[in-house]
Amino acid sequence: MACCPIFHRIFGDGNKIKPYLAFFAGRNKSQHKQYVDAIPTVSEQVSNNGIEEKIHNLHMINAELDSPQIVYWTPTKYEKDLLNQTWSNELDFLYILGLKIYVHIFEYCPSTKKLFPTIHAMGPTYAESEAFKGQALKFVQVVCHCIESLNEPHTMAEYLRYIGEKHVQYSYRGFKPLFWNIYLDALDMSLSEHIASFENFDEEKKKDATEAWRKLAKFTITHMKKGYVRGLVKEFNEQSDTFSIWAGQHPGFRPIEDDD
């Protein structure tokens, strides 16, 4: 499989690029979840293959994210050790992780590309754009900040809520609360693959490391969601329109349309 020029510019022709290419070539959309952000009518439930289960699973995910174990999570010393051992601030690692996360997001929910007009305009070649490369780094910078703040979970939570609140500006482009679940899925999948590559970890340690990352990922998305909702409430309270008029100005309140 030939790789696009941007990967050569970042990583050269060596082995650094291979993990990403293997991931990119091995994707199988049918194995990944579909995302639902509205509960259909009874007739729609009958006609939509298994959609009730997907909705149930989505509610279960949201309930778990709101649990005290996630909202007030404080990593143990062992969890912090595992997280630090499996993290790297090297640029090639950050790029590959960011690229994996956003390829997953854009491939399995194409409407998210509309949040980034420059990337969306690139069409199928979006992964070659400098805009995509920059966006890929933005999210891993958030994860990087979390790793540096493991000893201060309250500070970390407030930082994440601040980042989530800033995403209210994207609600006018169609950002939906559901997208946080897609970020969670992408982060979980990418880091699970990363941990599986640690040959010096036995299976038990890999399992523990994967679980530690899942907790951090859930903590991250939970508090970003809370910040996003806080921002929406603040914006609504600072204006004078009715809820219907205000909500109509936010495409994010409409159903997903994956028409790419």
Coordinates of C-alpha atoms in Angstrom, one line a residue:
M1 CA 0.0 0.0 0.0
A2 CA 1.5 3.3 -1.0
C3 CA 1.5 6.0 1.7
C4 CA 0.5 9.6 1.1
P5 CA 3.3 12.3 1.0
I6 CA 2.5 13.8 4.3
F7 CA 3.6 10.7 6.1
H8 CA 7.0 10.8 4.3
R9 CA 7.4 14.4 5.3
I10 CA 6.7 13.7 8.9
F11 CA 8.3 10.2 9.4
G12 CA 10.6 9.7 6.4
D13 CA 10.7 6.2 4.8
G14 CA 11.6 4.2 7.9
N15 CA 9.8 2.0 10.3
K16 CA 8.1 4.8 12.2
I17 CA 5.3 5.0 9.7
K18 CA 4.5 1.3 9.6
P19 CA 2.2 1.1 12.7
Y20 CA -0.1 3.7 11.2
L21 CA -0.1 2.2 7.8
A22 CA -0.9 -1.2 9.2
F23 CA -3.8 0.3 11.1
F24 CA -5.1 2.2 8.1
A25 CA -4.9 -0.8 5.8
G26 CA -6.6 -3.1 8.3
R27 CA -9.7 -1.0 9.0
N28 CA -13.0 -2.8 8.7
K29 CA -16.0 -0.5 9.1
S30 CA -18.4 -3.4 9.7
Q31 CA -16.7 -4.3 13.0
H32 CA -17.3 -0.9 14.5
K33 CA -20.3 0.5 16.2
Q34 CA -22.8 2.8 14.5
Y35 CA -23.7 6.0 16.3
V36 CA -27.3 7.0 17.2
D37 CA -28.2 10.4 18.6
A38 CA -32.0 10.2 18.6
I39 CA -34.5 7.6 19.8
P40 CA -36.6 6.4 16.8
T41 CA -40.3 5.8 16.9
V42 CA -41.7 2.2 17.5
S43 CA -42.1 1.7 13.7
E44 CA -38.6 2.9 13.1
Q45 CA -37.3 0.5 15.7
V46 CA -39.0 -2.4 13.9
S47 CA -37.5 -1.4 10.5
N48 CA -34.0 -0.6 11.8
N49 CA -31.9 -3.8 12.3
G50 CA -31.0 -4.0 15.9
I51 CA -31.1 -0.3 16.5
E52 CA -32.8 -0.7 19.9
E53 CA -29.7 -2.5 21.1
K54 CA -27.5 0.3 19.9
I55 CA -29.6 2.9 21.7
H56 CA -29.6 0.8 24.8
N57 CA -25.8 0.5 24.6
L58 CA -25.5 4.2 24.1
H59 CA -27.6 4.9 27.2
M60 CA -25.4 2.4 29.1
I61 CA -22.3 4.2 28.0
N62 CA -23.7 7.6 29.2
A63 CA -24.8 6.1 32.5
E64 CA -21.3 4.7 33.1
L65 CA -19.6 8.0 32.2
D66 CA -21.8 9.8 34.8
S67 CA -21.0 7.3 37.6
P68 CA -19.2 8.5 40.7
Q69 CA -16.3 6.1 39.9
I70 CA -15.6 8.0 36.7
V71 CA -16.6 11.5 37.6
Y72 CA -14.4 11.4 40.8
W73 CA -11.8 9.0 39.6
T74 CA -8.4 9.3 41.3
P75 CA -5.7 7.1 39.8
T76 CA -3.8 4.8 42.1
K77 CA 0.0 4.8 42.1
Y78 CA -0.1 1.6 40.0
E79 CA -2.4 3.1 37.5
K80 CA -0.2 6.3 37.3
D81 CA 2.9 4.1 36.8
L82 CA 1.2 2.2 34.0
L83 CA 0.0 5.4 32.3
N84 CA 3.4 7.0 32.4
Q85 CA 5.1 3.8 31.2
T86 CA 2.9 3.5 28.1
W87 CA 2.9 7.2 27.2
S88 CA 5.5 9.1 25.2
N89 CA 6.1 12.8 24.4
E90 CA 8.0 11.9 21.2
L91 CA 6.6 13.7 18.2
D92 CA 6.2 10.6 16.0
F93 CA 4.2 8.8 18.7
L94 CA 1.9 11.8 19.2
Y95 CA 1.3 12.2 15.5
I96 CA 0.6 8.5 14.9
L97 CA -1.8 8.5 17.9
G98 CA -3.6 11.7 16.8
L99 CA -3.8 10.4 13.2
K100 CA -5.4 7.1 14.3
I101 CA -7.9 8.9 16.5
Y102 CA -9.1 11.3 13.8
V103 CA -9.1 8.7 11.0
H104 CA -11.4 6.6 13.2
I105 CA -13.6 9.6 13.9
F106 CA -13.8 10.8 10.3
E107 CA -14.2 7.3 8.8
Y108 CA -16.9 6.1 11.1
C109 CA -18.9 9.3 11.5
P110 CA -18.1 11.3 8.3
S111 CA -20.4 14.2 9.3
T112 CA -17.8 15.2 11.9
K113 CA -15.5 16.5 9.1
K114 CA -18.0 19.3 8.5
L115 CA -16.8 20.8 11.8
F116 CA -13.5 21.4 10.1
P117 CA -14.2 23.1 6.8
T118 CA -10.6 23.1 5.5
I119 CA -10.3 19.4 6.1
H120 CA -13.8 18.7 4.7
A121 CA -12.9 20.6 1.5
M122 CA -10.1 18.1 0.9
G123 CA -12.5 15.3 0.3
P124 CA -10.9 11.8 0.3
T125 CA -7.4 13.2 0.5
Y126 CA -8.1 14.9 3.8
A127 CA -5.3 13.0 5.6
E128 CA -2.7 14.7 3.4
S129 CA -3.7 18.2 4.6
E130 CA -1.7 20.3 7.0
A131 CA -5.0 21.2 8.7
F132 CA -5.6 17.5 9.5
K133 CA -2.1 17.1 10.8
G134 CA -2.6 20.1 13.1
Q135 CA -6.0 18.9 14.3
A136 CA -4.6 15.4 15.0
L137 CA -2.1 17.0 17.4
K138 CA -4.7 19.1 19.2
F139 CA -6.5 16.2 20.9
V140 CA -3.3 14.3 21.9
Q141 CA -2.1 17.6 23.5
V142 CA -5.2 17.3 25.8
V143 CA -4.2 13.8 26.7
C144 CA -0.6 14.9 27.3
H145 CA -1.9 17.5 29.7
C146 CA -3.9 14.8 31.5
I147 CA -0.8 12.7 31.9
E148 CA 1.1 15.6 33.4
S149 CA -1.8 16.2 35.8
L150 CA -2.3 12.7 37.2
N151 CA -1.4 13.9 40.7
E152 CA -4.1 16.6 40.5
P153 CA -7.3 15.1 39.2
H154 CA -9.4 18.1 40.3
T155 CA -7.2 20.4 38.3
M156 CA -7.3 18.0 35.4
A157 CA -11.1 17.9 35.5
E158 CA -11.5 21.6 35.5
Y159 CA -9.1 21.9 32.5
L160 CA -11.2 19.3 30.6
R161 CA -14.4 21.1 31.4
Y162 CA -12.8 24.3 30.1
I163 CA -11.9 22.5 26.8
G164 CA -15.4 21.1 26.6
E165 CA -17.0 24.5 27.1
K166 CA -14.9 25.9 24.2
H167 CA -16.5 23.4 21.9
V168 CA -19.8 25.3 22.2
Q169 CA -18.6 27.4 19.3
Y170 CA -18.7 24.3 17.1
S171 CA -22.4 23.7 17.9
Y172 CA -23.2 26.3 15.2
R173 CA -21.3 24.0 12.7
G174 CA -23.2 20.9 13.9
F175 CA -21.2 19.6 16.8
K176 CA -23.4 17.1 18.8
P177 CA -23.0 15.8 22.3
L178 CA -22.9 12.3 20.8
F179 CA -19.6 13.1 19.2
W180 CA -18.0 12.8 22.7
N181 CA -18.8 9.1 22.6
I182 CA -17.1 8.8 19.2
Y183 CA -14.0 10.5 20.6
L184 CA -14.1 8.0 23.5
D185 CA -14.4 5.0 21.1
A186 CA -11.5 6.3 19.0
L187 CA -9.2 7.0 21.9
D188 CA -10.0 3.6 23.5
M189 CA -9.3 1.7 20.3
S190 CA -6.1 3.6 19.4
L191 CA -4.5 3.2 22.9
S192 CA -5.6 -0.4 23.2
E193 CA -3.7 -1.1 20.0
H194 CA -0.7 0.8 21.3
I195 CA -0.5 -1.1 24.6
A196 CA -0.8 -4.5 22.7
S197 CA 2.5 -3.6 21.1
F198 CA 4.4 -3.7 24.4
E199 CA 6.4 -7.0 24.1
N200 CA 7.9 -6.5 27.6
F201 CA 4.5 -6.5 29.2
D202 CA 2.9 -9.8 30.1
E203 CA -0.8 -10.3 29.3
E204 CA -1.9 -9.3 32.9
K205 CA 0.1 -6.1 32.7
K206 CA -1.3 -5.2 29.3
K207 CA -4.8 -5.8 30.6
D208 CA -4.1 -3.5 33.6
A209 CA -2.6 -0.8 31.4
T210 CA -5.6 -1.0 29.0
E211 CA -8.0 -0.6 31.9
A212 CA -6.0 2.3 33.3
W213 CA -6.2 4.1 30.0
R214 CA -9.9 3.3 29.7
K215 CA -10.5 5.0 33.0
L216 CA -8.5 8.0 31.9
A217 CA -10.3 8.2 28.6
K218 CA -13.7 8.0 30.3
F219 CA -12.7 10.6 32.8
T220 CA -11.5 12.9 30.0
I221 CA -14.6 12.6 27.9
T222 CA -17.0 12.8 30.9
H223 CA -15.6 16.2 32.0
M224 CA -15.4 17.5 28.5
K225 CA -19.0 16.7 28.1
K226 CA -19.8 18.4 31.4
G227 CA -18.0 21.5 30.2
Y228 CA -19.8 21.5 26.9
V229 CA -23.2 21.3 28.6
R230 CA -22.1 24.0 31.1
G231 CA -21.2 26.2 28.1
L232 CA -24.6 25.6 26.4
V233 CA -26.5 26.5 29.6
K234 CA -24.4 29.7 30.0
E235 CA -24.9 30.7 26.4
F236 CA -28.7 30.2 26.7
N237 CA -29.0 32.1 29.9
E238 CA -27.1 35.1 28.5
Q239 CA -29.5 35.6 25.6
S240 CA -33.2 36.4 25.4
D241 CA -34.7 34.1 22.7
T242 CA -37.0 31.2 23.5
F243 CA -35.4 27.8 23.7
S244 CA -36.9 26.8 20.3
I245 CA -35.4 29.8 18.5
W246 CA -32.0 29.4 20.3
A247 CA -31.8 25.6 19.6
G248 CA -32.7 26.2 16.0
Q249 CA -29.5 28.2 15.6
H250 CA -27.5 25.2 16.6
P251 CA -27.3 22.5 13.9
G252 CA -26.0 20.2 16.7
F253 CA -29.5 19.8 17.9
R254 CA -30.5 18.1 14.6
P255 CA -30.1 14.4 13.7
I256 CA -26.8 13.3 12.2
E257 CA -26.7 13.3 8.4
D258 CA -23.7 11.3 7.1
D259 CA -24.0 12.3 3.5
D260 CA -20.3 12.5 2.7

